[in-house]
Tab-separated table of C-alpha atoms and ligand atoms in Angstrom:
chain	number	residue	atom	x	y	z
A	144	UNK	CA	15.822	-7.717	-3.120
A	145	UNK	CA	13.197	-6.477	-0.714
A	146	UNK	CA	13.014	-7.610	2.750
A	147	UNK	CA	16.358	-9.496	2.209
A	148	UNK	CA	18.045	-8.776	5.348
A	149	UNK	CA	14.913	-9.228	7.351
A	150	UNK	CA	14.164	-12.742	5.949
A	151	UNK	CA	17.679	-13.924	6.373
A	152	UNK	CA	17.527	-13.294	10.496
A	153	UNK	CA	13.749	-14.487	10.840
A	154	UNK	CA	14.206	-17.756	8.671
A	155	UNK	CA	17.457	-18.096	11.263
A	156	UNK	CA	15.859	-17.655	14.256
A	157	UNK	CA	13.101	-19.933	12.879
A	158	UNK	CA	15.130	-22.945	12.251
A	159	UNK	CA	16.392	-23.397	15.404
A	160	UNK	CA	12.781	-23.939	17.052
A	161	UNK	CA	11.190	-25.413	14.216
A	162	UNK	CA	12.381	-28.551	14.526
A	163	UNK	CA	12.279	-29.056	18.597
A	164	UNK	CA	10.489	-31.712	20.200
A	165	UNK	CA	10.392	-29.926	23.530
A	166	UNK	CA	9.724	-25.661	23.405
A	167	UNK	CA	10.926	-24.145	26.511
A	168	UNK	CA	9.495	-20.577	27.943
A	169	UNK	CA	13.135	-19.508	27.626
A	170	UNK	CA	13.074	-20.838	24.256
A	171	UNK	CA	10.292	-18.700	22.832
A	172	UNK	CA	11.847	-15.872	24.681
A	173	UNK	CA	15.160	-15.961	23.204
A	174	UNK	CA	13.686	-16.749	20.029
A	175	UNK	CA	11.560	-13.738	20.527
A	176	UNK	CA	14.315	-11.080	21.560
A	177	UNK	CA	16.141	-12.204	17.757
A	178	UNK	CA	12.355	-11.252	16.035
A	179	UNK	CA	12.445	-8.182	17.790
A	180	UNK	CA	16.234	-7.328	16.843
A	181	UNK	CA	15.466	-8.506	13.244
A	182	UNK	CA	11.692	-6.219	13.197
A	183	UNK	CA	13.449	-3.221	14.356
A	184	UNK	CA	16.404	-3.400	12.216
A	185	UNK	CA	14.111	-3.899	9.228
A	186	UNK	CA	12.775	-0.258	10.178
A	187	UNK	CA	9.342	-1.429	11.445
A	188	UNK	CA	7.329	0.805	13.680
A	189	UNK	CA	8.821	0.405	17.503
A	190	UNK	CA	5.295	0.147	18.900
A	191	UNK	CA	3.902	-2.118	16.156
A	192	UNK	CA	7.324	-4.323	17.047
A	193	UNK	CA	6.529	-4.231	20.637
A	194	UNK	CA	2.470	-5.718	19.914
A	195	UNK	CA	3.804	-8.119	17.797
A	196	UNK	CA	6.411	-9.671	19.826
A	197	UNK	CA	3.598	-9.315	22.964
A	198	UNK	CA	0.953	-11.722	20.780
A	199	UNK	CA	3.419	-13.755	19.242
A	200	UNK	CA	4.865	-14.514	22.531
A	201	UNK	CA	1.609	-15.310	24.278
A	202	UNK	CA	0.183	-17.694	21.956
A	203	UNK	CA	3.185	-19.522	21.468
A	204	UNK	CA	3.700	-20.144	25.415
A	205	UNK	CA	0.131	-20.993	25.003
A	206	UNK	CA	-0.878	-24.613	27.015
A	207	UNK	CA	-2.050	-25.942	23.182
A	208	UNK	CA	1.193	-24.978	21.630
A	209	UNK	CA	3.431	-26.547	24.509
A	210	UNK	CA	1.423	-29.789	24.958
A	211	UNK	CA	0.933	-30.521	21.333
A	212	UNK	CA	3.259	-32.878	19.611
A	213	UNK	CA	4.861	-30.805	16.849
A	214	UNK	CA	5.795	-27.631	19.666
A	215	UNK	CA	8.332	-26.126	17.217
A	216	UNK	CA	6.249	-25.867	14.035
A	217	UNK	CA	3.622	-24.854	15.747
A	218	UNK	CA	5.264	-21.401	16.979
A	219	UNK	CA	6.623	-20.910	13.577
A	220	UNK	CA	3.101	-20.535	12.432
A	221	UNK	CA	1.788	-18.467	15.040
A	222	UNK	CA	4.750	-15.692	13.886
A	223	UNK	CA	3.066	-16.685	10.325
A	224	UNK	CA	-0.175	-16.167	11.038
A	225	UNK	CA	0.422	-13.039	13.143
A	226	UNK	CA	3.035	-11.691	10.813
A	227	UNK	CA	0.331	-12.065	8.203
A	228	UNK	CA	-2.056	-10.347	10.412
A	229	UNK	CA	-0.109	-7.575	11.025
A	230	UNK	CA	-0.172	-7.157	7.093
A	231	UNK	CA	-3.870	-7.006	6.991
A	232	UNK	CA	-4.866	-10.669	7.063
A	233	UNK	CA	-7.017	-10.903	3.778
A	234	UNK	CA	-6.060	-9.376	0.471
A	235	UNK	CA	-8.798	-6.308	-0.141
A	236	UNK	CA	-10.743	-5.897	-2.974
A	237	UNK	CA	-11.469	-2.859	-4.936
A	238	UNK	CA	-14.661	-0.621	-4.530
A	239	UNK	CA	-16.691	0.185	-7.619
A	240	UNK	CA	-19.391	2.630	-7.537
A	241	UNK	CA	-22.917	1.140	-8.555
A	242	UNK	CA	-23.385	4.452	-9.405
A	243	UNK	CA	-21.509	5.780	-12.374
A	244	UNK	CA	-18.176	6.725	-12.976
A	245	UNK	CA	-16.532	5.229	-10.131
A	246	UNK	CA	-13.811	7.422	-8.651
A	247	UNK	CA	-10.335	6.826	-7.935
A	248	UNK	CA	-8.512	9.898	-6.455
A	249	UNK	CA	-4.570	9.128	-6.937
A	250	UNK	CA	-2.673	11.271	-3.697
A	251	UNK	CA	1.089	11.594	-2.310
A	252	UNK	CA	3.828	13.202	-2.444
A	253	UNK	CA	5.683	14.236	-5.556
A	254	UNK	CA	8.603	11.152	-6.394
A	255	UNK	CA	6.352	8.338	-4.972
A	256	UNK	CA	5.653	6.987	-7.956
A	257	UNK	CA	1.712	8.504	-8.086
A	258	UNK	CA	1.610	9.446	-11.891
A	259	UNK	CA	3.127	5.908	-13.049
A	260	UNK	CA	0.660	4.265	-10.956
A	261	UNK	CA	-1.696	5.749	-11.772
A	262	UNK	CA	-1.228	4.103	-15.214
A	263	UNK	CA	-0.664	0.808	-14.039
A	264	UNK	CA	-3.612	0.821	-12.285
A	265	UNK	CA	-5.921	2.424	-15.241
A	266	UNK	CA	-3.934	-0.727	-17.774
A	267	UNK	CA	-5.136	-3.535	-14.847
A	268	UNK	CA	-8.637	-2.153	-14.188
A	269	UNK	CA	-8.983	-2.386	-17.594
A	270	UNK	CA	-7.383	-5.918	-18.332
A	271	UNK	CA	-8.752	-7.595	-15.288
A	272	UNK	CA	-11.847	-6.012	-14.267
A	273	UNK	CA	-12.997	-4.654	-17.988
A	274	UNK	CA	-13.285	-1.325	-16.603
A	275	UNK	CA	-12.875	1.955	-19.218
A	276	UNK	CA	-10.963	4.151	-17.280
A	277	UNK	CA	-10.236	7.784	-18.051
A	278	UNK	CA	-6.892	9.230	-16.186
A	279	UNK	CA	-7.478	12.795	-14.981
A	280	UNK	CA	-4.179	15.104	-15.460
A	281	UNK	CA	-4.768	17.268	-12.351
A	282	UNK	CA	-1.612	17.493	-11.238
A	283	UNK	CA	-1.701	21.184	-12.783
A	284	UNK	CA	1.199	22.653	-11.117
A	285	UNK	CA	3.726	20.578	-13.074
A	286	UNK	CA	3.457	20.711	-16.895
A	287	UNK	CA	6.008	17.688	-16.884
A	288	UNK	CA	3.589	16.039	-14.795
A	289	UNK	CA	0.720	16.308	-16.959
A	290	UNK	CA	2.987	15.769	-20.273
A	291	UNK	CA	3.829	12.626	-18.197
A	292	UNK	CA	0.178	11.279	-18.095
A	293	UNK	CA	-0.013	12.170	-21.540
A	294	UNK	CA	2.437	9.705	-22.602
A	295	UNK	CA	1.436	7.182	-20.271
A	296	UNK	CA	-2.323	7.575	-21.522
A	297	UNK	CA	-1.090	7.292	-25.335
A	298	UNK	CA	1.255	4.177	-24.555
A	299	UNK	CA	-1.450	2.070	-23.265
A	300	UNK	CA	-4.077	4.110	-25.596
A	301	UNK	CA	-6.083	4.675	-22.647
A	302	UNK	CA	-8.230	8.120	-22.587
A	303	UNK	CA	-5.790	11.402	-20.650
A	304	UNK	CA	-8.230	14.223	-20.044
A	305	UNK	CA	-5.899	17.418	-20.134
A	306	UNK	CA	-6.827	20.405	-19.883
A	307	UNK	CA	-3.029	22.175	-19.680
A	308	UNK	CA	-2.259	24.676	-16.336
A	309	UNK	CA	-4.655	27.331	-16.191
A	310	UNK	CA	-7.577	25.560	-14.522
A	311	UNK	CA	-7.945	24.515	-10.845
A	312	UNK	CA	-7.222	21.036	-10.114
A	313	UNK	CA	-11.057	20.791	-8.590
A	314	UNK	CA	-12.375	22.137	-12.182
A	315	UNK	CA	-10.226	19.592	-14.262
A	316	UNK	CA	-11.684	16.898	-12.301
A	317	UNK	CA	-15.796	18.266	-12.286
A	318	UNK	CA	-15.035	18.264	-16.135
A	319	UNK	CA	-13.503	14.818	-16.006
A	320	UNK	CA	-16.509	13.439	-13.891
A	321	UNK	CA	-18.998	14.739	-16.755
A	322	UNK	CA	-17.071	14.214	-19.717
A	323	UNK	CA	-16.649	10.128	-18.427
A	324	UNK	CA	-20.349	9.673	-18.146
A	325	UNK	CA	-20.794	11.450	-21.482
A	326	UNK	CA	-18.421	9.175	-22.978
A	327	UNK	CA	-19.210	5.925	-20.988
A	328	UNK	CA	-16.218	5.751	-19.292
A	329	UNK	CA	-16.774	3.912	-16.028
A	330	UNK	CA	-13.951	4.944	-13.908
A	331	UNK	CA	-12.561	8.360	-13.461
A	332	UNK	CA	-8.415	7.960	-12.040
A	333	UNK	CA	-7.607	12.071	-11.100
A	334	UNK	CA	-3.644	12.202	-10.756
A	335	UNK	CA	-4.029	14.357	-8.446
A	336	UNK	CA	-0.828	16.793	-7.292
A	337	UNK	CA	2.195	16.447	-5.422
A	338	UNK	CA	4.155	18.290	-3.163
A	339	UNK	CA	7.533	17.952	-1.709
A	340	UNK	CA	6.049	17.788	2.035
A	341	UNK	CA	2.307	17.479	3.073
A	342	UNK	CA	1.119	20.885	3.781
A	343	UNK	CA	-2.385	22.691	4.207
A	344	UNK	CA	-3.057	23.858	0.687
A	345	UNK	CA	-2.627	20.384	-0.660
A	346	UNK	CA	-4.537	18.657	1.839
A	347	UNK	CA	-7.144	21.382	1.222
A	348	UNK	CA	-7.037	20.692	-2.742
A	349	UNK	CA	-7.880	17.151	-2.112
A	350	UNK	CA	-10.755	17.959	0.221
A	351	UNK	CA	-12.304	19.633	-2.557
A	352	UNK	CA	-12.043	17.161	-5.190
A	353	UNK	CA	-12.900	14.551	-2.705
A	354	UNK	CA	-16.558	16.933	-2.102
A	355	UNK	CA	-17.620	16.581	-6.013
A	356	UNK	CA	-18.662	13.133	-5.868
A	357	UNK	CA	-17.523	10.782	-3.122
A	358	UNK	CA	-14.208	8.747	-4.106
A	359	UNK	CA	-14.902	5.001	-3.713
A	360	UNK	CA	-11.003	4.816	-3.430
A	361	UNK	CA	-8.752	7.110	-2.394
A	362	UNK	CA	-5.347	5.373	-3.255
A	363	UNK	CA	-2.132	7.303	-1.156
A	364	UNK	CA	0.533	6.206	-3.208
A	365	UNK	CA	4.284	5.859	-0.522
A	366	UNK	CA	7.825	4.830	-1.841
A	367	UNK	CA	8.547	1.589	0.162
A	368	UNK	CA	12.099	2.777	0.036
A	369	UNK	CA	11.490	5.783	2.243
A	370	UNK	CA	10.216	3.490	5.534
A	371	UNK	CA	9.402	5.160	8.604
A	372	UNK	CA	8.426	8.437	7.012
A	373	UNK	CA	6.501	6.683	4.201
A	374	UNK	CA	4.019	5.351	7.498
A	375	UNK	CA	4.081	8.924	8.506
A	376	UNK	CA	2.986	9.847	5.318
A	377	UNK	CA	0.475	7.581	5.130
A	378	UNK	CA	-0.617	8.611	9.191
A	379	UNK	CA	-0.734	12.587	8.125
A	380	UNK	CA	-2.510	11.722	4.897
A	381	UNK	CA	-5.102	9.171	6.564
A	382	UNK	CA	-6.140	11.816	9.475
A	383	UNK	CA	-6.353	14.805	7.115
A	384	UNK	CA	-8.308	13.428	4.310
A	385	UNK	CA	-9.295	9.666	5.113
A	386	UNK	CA	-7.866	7.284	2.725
A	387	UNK	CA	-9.044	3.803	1.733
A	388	UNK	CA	-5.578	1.889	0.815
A	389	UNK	CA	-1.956	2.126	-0.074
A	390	UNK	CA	0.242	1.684	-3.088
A	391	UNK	CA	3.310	0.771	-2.008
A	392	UNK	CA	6.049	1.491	-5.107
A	393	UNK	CA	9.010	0.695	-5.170
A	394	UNK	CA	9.310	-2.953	-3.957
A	395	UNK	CA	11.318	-4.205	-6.027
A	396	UNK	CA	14.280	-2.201	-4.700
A	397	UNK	CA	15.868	-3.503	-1.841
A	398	UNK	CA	13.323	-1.571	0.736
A	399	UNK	CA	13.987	-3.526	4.307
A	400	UNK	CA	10.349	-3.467	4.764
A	401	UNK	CA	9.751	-1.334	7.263
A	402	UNK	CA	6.618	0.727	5.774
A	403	UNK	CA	5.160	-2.479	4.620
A	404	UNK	CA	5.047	-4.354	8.219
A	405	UNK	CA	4.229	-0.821	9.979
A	406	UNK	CA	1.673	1.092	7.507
A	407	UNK	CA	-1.164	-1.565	8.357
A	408	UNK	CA	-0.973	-1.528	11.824
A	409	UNK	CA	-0.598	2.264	12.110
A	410	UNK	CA	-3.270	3.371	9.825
A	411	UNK	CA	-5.447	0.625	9.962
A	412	UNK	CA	-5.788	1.089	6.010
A	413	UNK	CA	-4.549	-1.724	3.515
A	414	UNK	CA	-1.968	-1.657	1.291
A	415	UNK	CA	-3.645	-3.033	-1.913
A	416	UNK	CA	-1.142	-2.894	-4.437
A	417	UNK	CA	2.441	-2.786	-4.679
A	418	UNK	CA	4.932	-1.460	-7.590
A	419	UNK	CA	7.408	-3.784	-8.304
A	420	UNK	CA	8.719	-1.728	-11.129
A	421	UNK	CA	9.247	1.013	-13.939
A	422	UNK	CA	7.018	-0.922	-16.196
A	423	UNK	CA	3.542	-0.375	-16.902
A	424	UNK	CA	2.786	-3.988	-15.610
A	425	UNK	CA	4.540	-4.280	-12.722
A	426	UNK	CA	1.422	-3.479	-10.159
A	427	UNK	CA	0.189	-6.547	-8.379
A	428	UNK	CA	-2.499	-7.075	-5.442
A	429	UNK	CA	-0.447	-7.044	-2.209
A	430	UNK	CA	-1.662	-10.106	-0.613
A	431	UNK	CA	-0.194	-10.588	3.361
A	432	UNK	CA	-0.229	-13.901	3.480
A	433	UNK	CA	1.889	-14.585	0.597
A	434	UNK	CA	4.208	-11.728	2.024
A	435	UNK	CA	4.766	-13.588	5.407
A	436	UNK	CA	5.235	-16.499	3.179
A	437	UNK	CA	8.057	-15.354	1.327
A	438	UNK	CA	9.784	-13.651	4.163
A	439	UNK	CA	9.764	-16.513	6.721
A	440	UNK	CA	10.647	-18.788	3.922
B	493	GDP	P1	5.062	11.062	-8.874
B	493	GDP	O1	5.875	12.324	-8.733
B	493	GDP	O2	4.597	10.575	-7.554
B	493	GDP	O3	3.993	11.146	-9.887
B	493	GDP	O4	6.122	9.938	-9.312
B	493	GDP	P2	6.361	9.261	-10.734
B	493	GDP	O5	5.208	8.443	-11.138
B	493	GDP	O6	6.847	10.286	-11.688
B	493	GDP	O7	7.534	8.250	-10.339
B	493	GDP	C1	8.799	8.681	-9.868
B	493	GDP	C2	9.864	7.691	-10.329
B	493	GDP	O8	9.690	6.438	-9.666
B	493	GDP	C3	9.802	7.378	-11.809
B	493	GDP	O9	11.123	7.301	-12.313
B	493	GDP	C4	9.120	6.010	-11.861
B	493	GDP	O10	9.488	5.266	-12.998
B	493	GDP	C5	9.620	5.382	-10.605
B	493	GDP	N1	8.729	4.334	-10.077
B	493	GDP	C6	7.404	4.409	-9.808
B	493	GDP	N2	6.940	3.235	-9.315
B	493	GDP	C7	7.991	2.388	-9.253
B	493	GDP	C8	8.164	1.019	-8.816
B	493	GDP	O11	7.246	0.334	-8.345
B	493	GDP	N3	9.430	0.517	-8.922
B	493	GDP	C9	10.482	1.244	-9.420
B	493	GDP	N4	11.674	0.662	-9.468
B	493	GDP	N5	10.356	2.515	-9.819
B	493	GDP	C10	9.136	3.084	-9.750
């Protein structure tokens, strides 16, 4: 299960303050060094650990916090609330365009789960926000990519537009563009390529989609399991072509939940969905409250 071993030492270190009628300075502190120990060994970003035990530790040595009558719960919500924070606060909504289609460009590297959620995202738009989507195969480097697509798009019998290997990924998706508002299709998802590392070319390709009509989401897709360099992807991807939000995959393995604590704080971009699975349903809203919920128990 995700987050396992970091939920274990937090929910420890939280029971032994929770229920104190008197908090100490040196309590907070020592309860603070076991966060840190527990952040760090759960692969979070050092410098996101070190703000987070700074604000957790000042509020909860706060005059208010000391002074009031329930001391101990009221620290284990400050590392709530702040954990919670550190996830992004509120869940975020998805843009649509008011003017038609609205674009979703689909980026990452290749193995992060970008095709499949691509899919999952087209099947929810559709269930849950009646949207028609049409899923762009423009990964056009990798025939087993866009056969991939295919089979996705005929499983859920939503639209693929194909058009094989010989056309550039920016042409496939200027077709796709037209073809949806010929059709009345009100939201374009381009699967766009991956590589194996993020390199010029690619970041290039995306630049050039991204110029035929502004993306109201640009979605990086990182595999939770792949921590640290999953926020770096996210960093390198977010400076080079600006992304709006994250899909985290992958969280239903037993990530220790390093990229979802750090990628927030680093990027100061969302993660708005996570995969919790091979299945074509298993994409929900990432919501950070619930998150810090189930991790501090
Ligand atoms: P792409 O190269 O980025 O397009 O990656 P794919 O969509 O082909 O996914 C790579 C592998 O990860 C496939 O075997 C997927 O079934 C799997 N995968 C994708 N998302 C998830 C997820 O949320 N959980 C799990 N367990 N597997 C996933």
């Amino acid at each position: 299960m995700a987050f396992e071993g970091l939920a274990e030492r937090l929910q420890g270190t939280i029971q032994k303050i929770k229920g104190k009628g008197k908090v100490s300075e040196a309590d907070v502190k020592e309860m603070m060094r076991e966060v840190r120990f527990a952040l760090i060994e759960a692969d979070v970003n050092l410098k996101v650990v070190k703000e987070f035990v700074k604000k957790v530790s000042e509020r909860a040595v706060g005059q208010d916090v000391m002074q009031s009558l329930t001391p101990g719960q009221q620290v284990v919500k400050i590392v709530k609330d702040e954990l919670t924070e550190l996830m992004g606060g509120e869940q975020s909504k998805i843009e649509f365009s008011t003017k038609q289609p609205t674009v979703i460009m689909m980026v990452g590297l290749q193995g992060a789960g970008k095709t499949t959620t691509t899919g999952k995202l087209a099947s929810q738009l559709r269930k849950k926000n009646n949207r028609k989507p049409l899923l762009v195969a423009a990964d056009v480097y990798r025939p087993a990519a866009i056969q991939q697509l295919e089979t996705i798009g005929k499983q859920l019998s939503l639209p693929v537009f194909s058009k094989g290997t010989d056309i550039s990924p920016v042409e496939i998706s200027r077709q796709a563009i037209e073809y949806a508002k010929q059709e009345h299709l009100d939201t374009v998802i381009i699967d766009t390529a991956g590589r194996l590392h993020v390199d010029e070319n690619l970041m290039q390709e995306l630049k050039d989609i991204r110029a035929l009509k502004e993306p109201d989401e640009i979605f990086l897709v990182v595999d939770a399991m792949t921590g640290q360099d999953a926020v770096n992807v996210a960093q390198n991807f977010n400076e080079a072509i600006g992304i709006t939000g994250v899909v985290l995959t992958k969280l239903d393995g037993d990530t220790r939940g390093g990229a979802a604590l750090s990628i927030r704080s680093v990027t100061q971009k969302p993660i708005k969905f996570v995969g919790m699975g091979e299945k074509m349903d298993a994409l929900e809203p990432f919501h950070p409250e619930r998150m810090a919920s189930r991790i501090l128990g």
